[in-house]
Coordinates of C-alpha atoms and ligand atoms in Angstrom, one line a residue:
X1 CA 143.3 84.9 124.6
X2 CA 140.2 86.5 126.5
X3 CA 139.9 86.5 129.7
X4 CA 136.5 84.3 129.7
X5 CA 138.5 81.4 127.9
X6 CA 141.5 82.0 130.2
X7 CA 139.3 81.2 133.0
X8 CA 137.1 78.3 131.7
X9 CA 140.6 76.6 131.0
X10 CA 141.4 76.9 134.4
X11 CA 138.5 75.2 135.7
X12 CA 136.9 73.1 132.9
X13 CA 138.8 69.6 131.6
X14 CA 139.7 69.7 128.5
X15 CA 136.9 66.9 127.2
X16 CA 134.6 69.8 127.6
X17 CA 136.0 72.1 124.8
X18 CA 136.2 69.0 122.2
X19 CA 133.2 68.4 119.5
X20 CA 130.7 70.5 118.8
X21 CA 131.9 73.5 120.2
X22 CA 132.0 77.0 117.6
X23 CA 130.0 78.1 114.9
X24 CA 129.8 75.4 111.7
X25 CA 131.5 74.9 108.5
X26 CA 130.0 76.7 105.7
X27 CA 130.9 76.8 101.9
X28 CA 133.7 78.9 102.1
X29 CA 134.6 77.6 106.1
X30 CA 136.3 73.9 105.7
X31 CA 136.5 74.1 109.2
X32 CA 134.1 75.5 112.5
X33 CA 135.3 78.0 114.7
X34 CA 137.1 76.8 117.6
X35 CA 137.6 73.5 115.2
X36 CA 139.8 70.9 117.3
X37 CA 139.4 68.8 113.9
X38 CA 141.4 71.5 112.3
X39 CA 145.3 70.4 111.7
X40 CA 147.5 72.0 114.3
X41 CA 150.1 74.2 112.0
X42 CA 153.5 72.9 111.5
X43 CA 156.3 73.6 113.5
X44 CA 159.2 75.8 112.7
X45 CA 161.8 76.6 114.6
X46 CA 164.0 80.1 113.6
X47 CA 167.8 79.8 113.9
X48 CA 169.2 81.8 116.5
X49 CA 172.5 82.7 114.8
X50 CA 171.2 83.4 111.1
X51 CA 167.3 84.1 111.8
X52 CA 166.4 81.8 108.8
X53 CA 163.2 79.1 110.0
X54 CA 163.8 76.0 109.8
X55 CA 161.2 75.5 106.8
X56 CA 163.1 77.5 104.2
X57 CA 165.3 76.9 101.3
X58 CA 168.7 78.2 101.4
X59 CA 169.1 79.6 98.2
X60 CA 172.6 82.2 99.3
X61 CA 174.3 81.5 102.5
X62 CA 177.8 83.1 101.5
X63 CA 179.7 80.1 100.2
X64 CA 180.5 79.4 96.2
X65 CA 179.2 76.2 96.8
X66 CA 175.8 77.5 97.9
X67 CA 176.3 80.1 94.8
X68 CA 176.9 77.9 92.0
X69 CA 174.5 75.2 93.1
X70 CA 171.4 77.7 93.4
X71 CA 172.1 80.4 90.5
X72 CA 172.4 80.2 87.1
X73 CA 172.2 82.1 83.9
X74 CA 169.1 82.8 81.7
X75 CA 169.8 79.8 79.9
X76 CA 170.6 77.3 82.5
X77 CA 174.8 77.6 81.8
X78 CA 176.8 79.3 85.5
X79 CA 176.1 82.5 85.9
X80 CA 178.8 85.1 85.1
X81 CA 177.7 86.9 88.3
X82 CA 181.2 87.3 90.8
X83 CA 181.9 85.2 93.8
X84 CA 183.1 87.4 96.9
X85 CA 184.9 85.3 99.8
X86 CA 183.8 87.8 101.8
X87 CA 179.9 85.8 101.9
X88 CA 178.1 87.8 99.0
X89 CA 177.9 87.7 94.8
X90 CA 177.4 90.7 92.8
X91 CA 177.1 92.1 89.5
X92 CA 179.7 94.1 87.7
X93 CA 179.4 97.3 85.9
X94 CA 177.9 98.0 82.1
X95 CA 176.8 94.7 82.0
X96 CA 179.9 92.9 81.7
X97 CA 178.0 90.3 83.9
X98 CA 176.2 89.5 81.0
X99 CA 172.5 89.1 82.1
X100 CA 170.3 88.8 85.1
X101 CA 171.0 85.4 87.5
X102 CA 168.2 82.7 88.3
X103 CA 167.4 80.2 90.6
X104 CA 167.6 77.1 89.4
X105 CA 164.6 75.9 91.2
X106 CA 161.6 77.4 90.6
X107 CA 158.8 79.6 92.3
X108 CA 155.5 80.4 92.9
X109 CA 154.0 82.1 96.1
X110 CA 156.3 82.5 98.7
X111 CA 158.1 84.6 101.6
X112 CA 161.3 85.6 100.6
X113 CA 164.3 87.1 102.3
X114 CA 167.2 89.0 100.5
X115 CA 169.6 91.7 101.5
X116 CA 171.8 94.0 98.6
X117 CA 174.2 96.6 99.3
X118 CA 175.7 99.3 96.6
X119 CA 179.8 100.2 96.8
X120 CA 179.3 103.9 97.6
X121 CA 182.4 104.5 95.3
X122 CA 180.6 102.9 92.3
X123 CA 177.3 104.5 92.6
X124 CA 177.2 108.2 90.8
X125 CA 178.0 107.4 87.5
X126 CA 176.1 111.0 85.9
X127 CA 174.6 108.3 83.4
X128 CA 170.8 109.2 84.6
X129 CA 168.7 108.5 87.6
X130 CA 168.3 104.4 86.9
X131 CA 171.7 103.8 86.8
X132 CA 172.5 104.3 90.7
X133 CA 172.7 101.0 91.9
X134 CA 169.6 99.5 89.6
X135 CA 168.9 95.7 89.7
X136 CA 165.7 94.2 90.9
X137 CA 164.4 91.3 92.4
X138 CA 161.9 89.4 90.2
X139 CA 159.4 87.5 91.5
X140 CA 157.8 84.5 88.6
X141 CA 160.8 85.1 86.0
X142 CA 162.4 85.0 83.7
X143 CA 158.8 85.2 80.8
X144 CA 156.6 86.9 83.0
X145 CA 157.8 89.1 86.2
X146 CA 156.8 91.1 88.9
X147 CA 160.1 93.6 90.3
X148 CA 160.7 94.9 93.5
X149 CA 162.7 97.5 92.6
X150 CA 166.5 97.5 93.9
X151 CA 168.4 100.9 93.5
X152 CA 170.8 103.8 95.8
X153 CA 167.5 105.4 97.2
X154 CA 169.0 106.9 100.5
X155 CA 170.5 110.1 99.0
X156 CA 167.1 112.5 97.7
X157 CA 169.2 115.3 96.7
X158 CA 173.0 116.4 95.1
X159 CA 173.0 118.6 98.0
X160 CA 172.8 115.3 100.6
X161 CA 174.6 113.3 98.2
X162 CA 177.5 115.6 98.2
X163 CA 177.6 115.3 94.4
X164 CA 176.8 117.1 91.3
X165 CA 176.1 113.5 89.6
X166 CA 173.1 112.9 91.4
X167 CA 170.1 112.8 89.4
X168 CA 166.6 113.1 90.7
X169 CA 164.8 109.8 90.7
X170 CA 160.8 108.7 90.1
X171 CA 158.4 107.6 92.5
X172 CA 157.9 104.2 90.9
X173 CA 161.0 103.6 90.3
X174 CA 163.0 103.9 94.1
X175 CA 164.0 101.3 96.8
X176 CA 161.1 98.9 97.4
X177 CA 158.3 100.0 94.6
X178 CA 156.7 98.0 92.7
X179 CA 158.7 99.0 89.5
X180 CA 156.1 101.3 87.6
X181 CA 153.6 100.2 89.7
X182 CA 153.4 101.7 93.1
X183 CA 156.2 103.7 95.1
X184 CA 157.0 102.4 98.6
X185 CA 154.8 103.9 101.1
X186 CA 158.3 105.6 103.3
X187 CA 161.9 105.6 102.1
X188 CA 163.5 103.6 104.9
X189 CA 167.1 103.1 102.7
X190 CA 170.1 102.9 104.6
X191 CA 172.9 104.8 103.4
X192 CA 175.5 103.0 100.6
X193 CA 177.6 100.9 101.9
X194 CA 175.3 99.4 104.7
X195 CA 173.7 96.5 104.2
X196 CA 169.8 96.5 103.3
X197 CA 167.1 93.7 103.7
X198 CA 163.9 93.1 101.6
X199 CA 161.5 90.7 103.4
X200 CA 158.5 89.8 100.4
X201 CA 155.7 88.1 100.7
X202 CA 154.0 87.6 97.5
X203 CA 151.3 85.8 95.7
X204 CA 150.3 85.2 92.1
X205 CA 146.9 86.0 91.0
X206 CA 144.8 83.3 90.6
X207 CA 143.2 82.2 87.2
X208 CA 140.2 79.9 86.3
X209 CA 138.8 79.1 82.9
X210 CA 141.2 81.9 81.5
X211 CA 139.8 84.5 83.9
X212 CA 141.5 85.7 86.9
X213 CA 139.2 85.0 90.0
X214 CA 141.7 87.0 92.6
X215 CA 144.5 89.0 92.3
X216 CA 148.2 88.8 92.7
X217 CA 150.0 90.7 95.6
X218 CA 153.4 91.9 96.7
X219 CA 153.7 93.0 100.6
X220 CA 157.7 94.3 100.9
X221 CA 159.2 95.3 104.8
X222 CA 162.3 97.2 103.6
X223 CA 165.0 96.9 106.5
X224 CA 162.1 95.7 108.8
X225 CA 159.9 98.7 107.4
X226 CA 156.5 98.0 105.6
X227 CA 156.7 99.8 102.3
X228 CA 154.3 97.4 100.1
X229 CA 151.5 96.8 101.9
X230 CA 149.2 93.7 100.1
X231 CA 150.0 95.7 96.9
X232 CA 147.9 93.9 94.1
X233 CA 149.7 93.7 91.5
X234 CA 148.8 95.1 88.3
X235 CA 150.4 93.5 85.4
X236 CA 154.1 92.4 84.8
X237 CA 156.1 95.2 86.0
X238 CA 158.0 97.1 82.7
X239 CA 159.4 100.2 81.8
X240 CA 157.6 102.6 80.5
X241 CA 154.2 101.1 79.9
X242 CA 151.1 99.0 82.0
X243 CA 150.7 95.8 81.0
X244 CA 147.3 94.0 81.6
X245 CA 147.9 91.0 84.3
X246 CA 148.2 87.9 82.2
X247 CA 147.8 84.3 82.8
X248 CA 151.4 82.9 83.7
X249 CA 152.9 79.6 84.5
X250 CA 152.7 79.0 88.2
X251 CA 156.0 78.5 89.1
X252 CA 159.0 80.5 87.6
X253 CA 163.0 80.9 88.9
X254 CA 163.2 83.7 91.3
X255 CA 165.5 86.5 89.4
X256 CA 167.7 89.2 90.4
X257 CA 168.0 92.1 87.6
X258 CA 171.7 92.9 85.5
X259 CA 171.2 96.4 85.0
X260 CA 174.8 97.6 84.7
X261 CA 175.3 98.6 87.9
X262 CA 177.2 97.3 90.6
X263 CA 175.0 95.4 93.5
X264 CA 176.0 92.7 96.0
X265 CA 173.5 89.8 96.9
X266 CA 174.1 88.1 100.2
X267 CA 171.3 85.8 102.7
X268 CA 168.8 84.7 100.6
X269 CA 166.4 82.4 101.7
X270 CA 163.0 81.2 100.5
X271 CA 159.6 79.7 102.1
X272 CA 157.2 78.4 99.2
X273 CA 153.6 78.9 100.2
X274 CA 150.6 77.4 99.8
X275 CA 147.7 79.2 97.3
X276 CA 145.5 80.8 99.0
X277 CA 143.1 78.9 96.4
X278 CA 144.1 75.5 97.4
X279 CA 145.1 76.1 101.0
X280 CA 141.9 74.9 103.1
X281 CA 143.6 74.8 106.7
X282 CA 144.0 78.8 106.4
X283 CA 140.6 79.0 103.8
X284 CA 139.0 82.3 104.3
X285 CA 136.7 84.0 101.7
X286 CA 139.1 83.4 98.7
X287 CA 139.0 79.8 99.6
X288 CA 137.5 77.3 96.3
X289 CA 133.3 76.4 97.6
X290 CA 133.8 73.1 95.9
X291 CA 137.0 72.0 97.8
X292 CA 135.7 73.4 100.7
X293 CA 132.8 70.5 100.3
X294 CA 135.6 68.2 99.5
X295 CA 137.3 68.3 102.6
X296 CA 134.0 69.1 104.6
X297 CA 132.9 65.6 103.3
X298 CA 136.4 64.1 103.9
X299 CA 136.1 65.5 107.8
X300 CA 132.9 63.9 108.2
X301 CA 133.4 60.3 106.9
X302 CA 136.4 60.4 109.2
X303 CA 134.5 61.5 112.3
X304 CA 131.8 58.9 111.4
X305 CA 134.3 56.0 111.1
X306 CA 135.4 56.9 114.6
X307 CA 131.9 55.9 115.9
X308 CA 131.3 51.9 117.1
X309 CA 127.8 52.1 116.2
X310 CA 126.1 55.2 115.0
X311 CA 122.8 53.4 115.9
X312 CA 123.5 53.0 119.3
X313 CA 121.1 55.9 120.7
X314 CA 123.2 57.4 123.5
X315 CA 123.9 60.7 124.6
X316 CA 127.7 60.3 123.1
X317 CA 126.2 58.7 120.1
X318 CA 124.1 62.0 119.3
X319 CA 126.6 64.3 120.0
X320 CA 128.9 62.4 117.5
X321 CA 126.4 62.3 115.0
X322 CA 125.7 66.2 115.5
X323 CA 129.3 67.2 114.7
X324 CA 129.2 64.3 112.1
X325 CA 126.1 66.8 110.4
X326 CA 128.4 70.2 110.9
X327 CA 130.3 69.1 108.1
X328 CA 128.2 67.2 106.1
X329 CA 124.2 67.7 106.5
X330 CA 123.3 64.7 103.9
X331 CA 123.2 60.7 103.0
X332 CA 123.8 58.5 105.6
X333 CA 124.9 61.0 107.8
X334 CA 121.9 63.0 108.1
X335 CA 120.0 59.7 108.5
X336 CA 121.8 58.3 111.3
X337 CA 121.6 61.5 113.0
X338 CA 118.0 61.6 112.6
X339 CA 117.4 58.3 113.8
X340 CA 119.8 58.6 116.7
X341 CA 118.4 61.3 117.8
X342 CA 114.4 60.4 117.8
X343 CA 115.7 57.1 119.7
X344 CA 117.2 59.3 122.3
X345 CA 114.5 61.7 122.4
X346 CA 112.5 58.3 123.4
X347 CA 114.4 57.2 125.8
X348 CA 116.6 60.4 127.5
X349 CA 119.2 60.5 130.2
X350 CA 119.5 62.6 133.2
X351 CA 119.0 66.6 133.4
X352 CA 122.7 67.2 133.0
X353 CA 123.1 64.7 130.1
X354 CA 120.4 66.1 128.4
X355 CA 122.0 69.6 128.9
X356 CA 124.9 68.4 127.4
X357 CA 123.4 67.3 124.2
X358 CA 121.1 70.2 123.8
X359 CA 124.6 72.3 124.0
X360 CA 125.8 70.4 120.4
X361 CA 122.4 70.9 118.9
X362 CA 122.5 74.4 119.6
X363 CA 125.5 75.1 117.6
X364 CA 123.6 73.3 114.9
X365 CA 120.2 75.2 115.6
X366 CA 122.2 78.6 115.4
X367 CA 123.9 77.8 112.0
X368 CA 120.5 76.6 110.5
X369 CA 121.7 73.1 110.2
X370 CA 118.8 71.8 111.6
X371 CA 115.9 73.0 112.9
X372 CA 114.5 74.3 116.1
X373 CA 112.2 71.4 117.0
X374 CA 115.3 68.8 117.4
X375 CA 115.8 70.1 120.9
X376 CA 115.2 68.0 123.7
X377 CA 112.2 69.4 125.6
Ligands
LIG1 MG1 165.6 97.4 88.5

């Protein structure tokens, strides 16, 4: 907060900072700046024992109940993925688990949380570099994915390992890349054994009439350390080979990766999120210019229901009508402004009054909603 609004809010009542206040909607602004209209976000609360908000969905939290409700296989049947009672599920090794595990609901963008850890005694198999401790967490399975990349990435040499099986791993293939897409910008890995925490916020590109209007992106904090940083994602993450970004489903079950190797899953929870196409509260250059009319239109029929009688020419009246316009310069709107307005013009209040008035049409002067010759001379 700046110190000029700190100390207008010490001195001004709060009427003062309602209506007309920042600069106007626009077409890709549902709301002006400073917008008291605006919804207030929703509450959430984060537990103080388990650090999980009070808006997301459990999907691991250490029992077999919370396991076998949540996860399944790839073709809806339980998942042959173990059951620890010490809080945590894991794979076994050479895919005995038979196949990767999946949510049973589905996904689309969201923030997720997930931590893995690797038995250090299961780790250095000599069987090549994407065998130490590979699985993966797939975001929009199981047809279409994009993987964050799980795998042993603290160990960078035999010498640190302390083993003649360690093999020398890829870039784009370690801890927290974007499998095959982009490496993670540090290697913040704890050592095997220790428990590690992915924190991903992602979002699908976007698609309209078959072509995509903005892209898709993966941000990853790796043990509280940003590694993927609004990483637009390329294509569905494979081996080997790009693959052109194609138009998915927009929901798919969150998957963790069977790759052979031994990992353990614990603490997983999930917020969905809105689209960054649809969402209007947060809109911001991506935001749809039609919907953003939508709702502009939708704000100002309910701001003009809230007035007795728009043709009541007070000062109230025309400030009303002025925030009325900020959303929606047209119709009856624009018409009851205009006739409010020359009415008041006619027959003005007091200096102060009319400084009050002039204050809401200069918001509107400065956007170009109306024009310079509505002030009140
Ligand atoms: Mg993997």
């Amino acid at each position: 907060m700046s110190k000029l609004f700190t100390a207008a809010v010490a001195v001004l009542p709060a009427a003062v900072f309602a209506g007309l206040y920042g600069d106007t909607p626009d077409a890709t602004h549902a709301w002006a700046v400073h917008d008291y209209n605006r919804p207030k976000p929703a509450k959430v609360s984060v537990c103080p024992k388990t650090g999980i908000p009070s808006d997301a969905i459990v999907l691991f939290d250490g029992t077999k109940a919370s396991f076998e409700k949540n996860w399944r296989d790839e073709k809806g049947n339980p998942s042959k993925w173990q059951f620890s009672d010490e809080g945590y599920f894991y794979t076994l090794p050479d895919w005995k688990n038979g196949g990767g595990i999946f949510t049973r609901e589905e996904f689309g963008d969201c923030q997720l949380h997930i931590e893995y850890r690797h038995d250090p005694k299961q780790l250095f198999t000599n069987k090549g570099p994407q065998m130490r401790g590979n699985s993966g967490v797939f975001l929009m399975g199981p047809q279409y994915g994009y993987e964050v990349q799980v795998l042993e990435s603290y160990y960078t040499s035999a010498e640190a390992a302390g083993t003649s099986e360690y093999v020398d791993n890829y870039a784009d293939g370690q801890a927290g890349s974007v499998y095959a897409e982009n490496p993670p910008l540090v290697n913040p890995a704890n050592k095997p054994g220790e428990w590690q925490k992915y924190d991903i916020v992602f979002h699908q590109p976007i698609w309209k009439d078959g072509k995509m209007v903005h892209p898709g992106s993966v941000t990853v904090l790796f043990n509280g350390v940003l590694v993927q940083d609004h990483w637009e994602v390329e294509g569905e993450t494979t081996h080997c080979k790009r693959r052109p970004c194609a138009e998915h489903p927009t929901k798919g079950p969150l998957h963790l990766q069977d790759h052979g190797c031994v990992v353990q899953f614990r603490n997983i929870w999930i917020r969905p999120l809105a689209s960054r196409w649809d969402n209007l509260t947060h809109s911001n250059m991506s935001a749809c210019p039609k919907k953003v009319m939508e709702l502009r239109r939708e704000t100002a029929a309910a701001l003009y229901a809230k007035i007795a009688d728009p043709k009541v020419a007070t000062a109230d009246n025309v400030k009303a009508l002025a925030e009325v316009i900020s959303y929606a310069n047209e119709g009856v709107y624009a018409e009851a402004f205009k006739a409010a307005l020359e009415a008041y013009k006619a027959k003005p209040g007091d200096a102060n009054e009319v400084k009050s008035v002039n204050s809401a049409l200069d918001v509107l002067i400065r956007n170009k909603v109306i024009c310079e010759s509505c002030r009140i001379r």
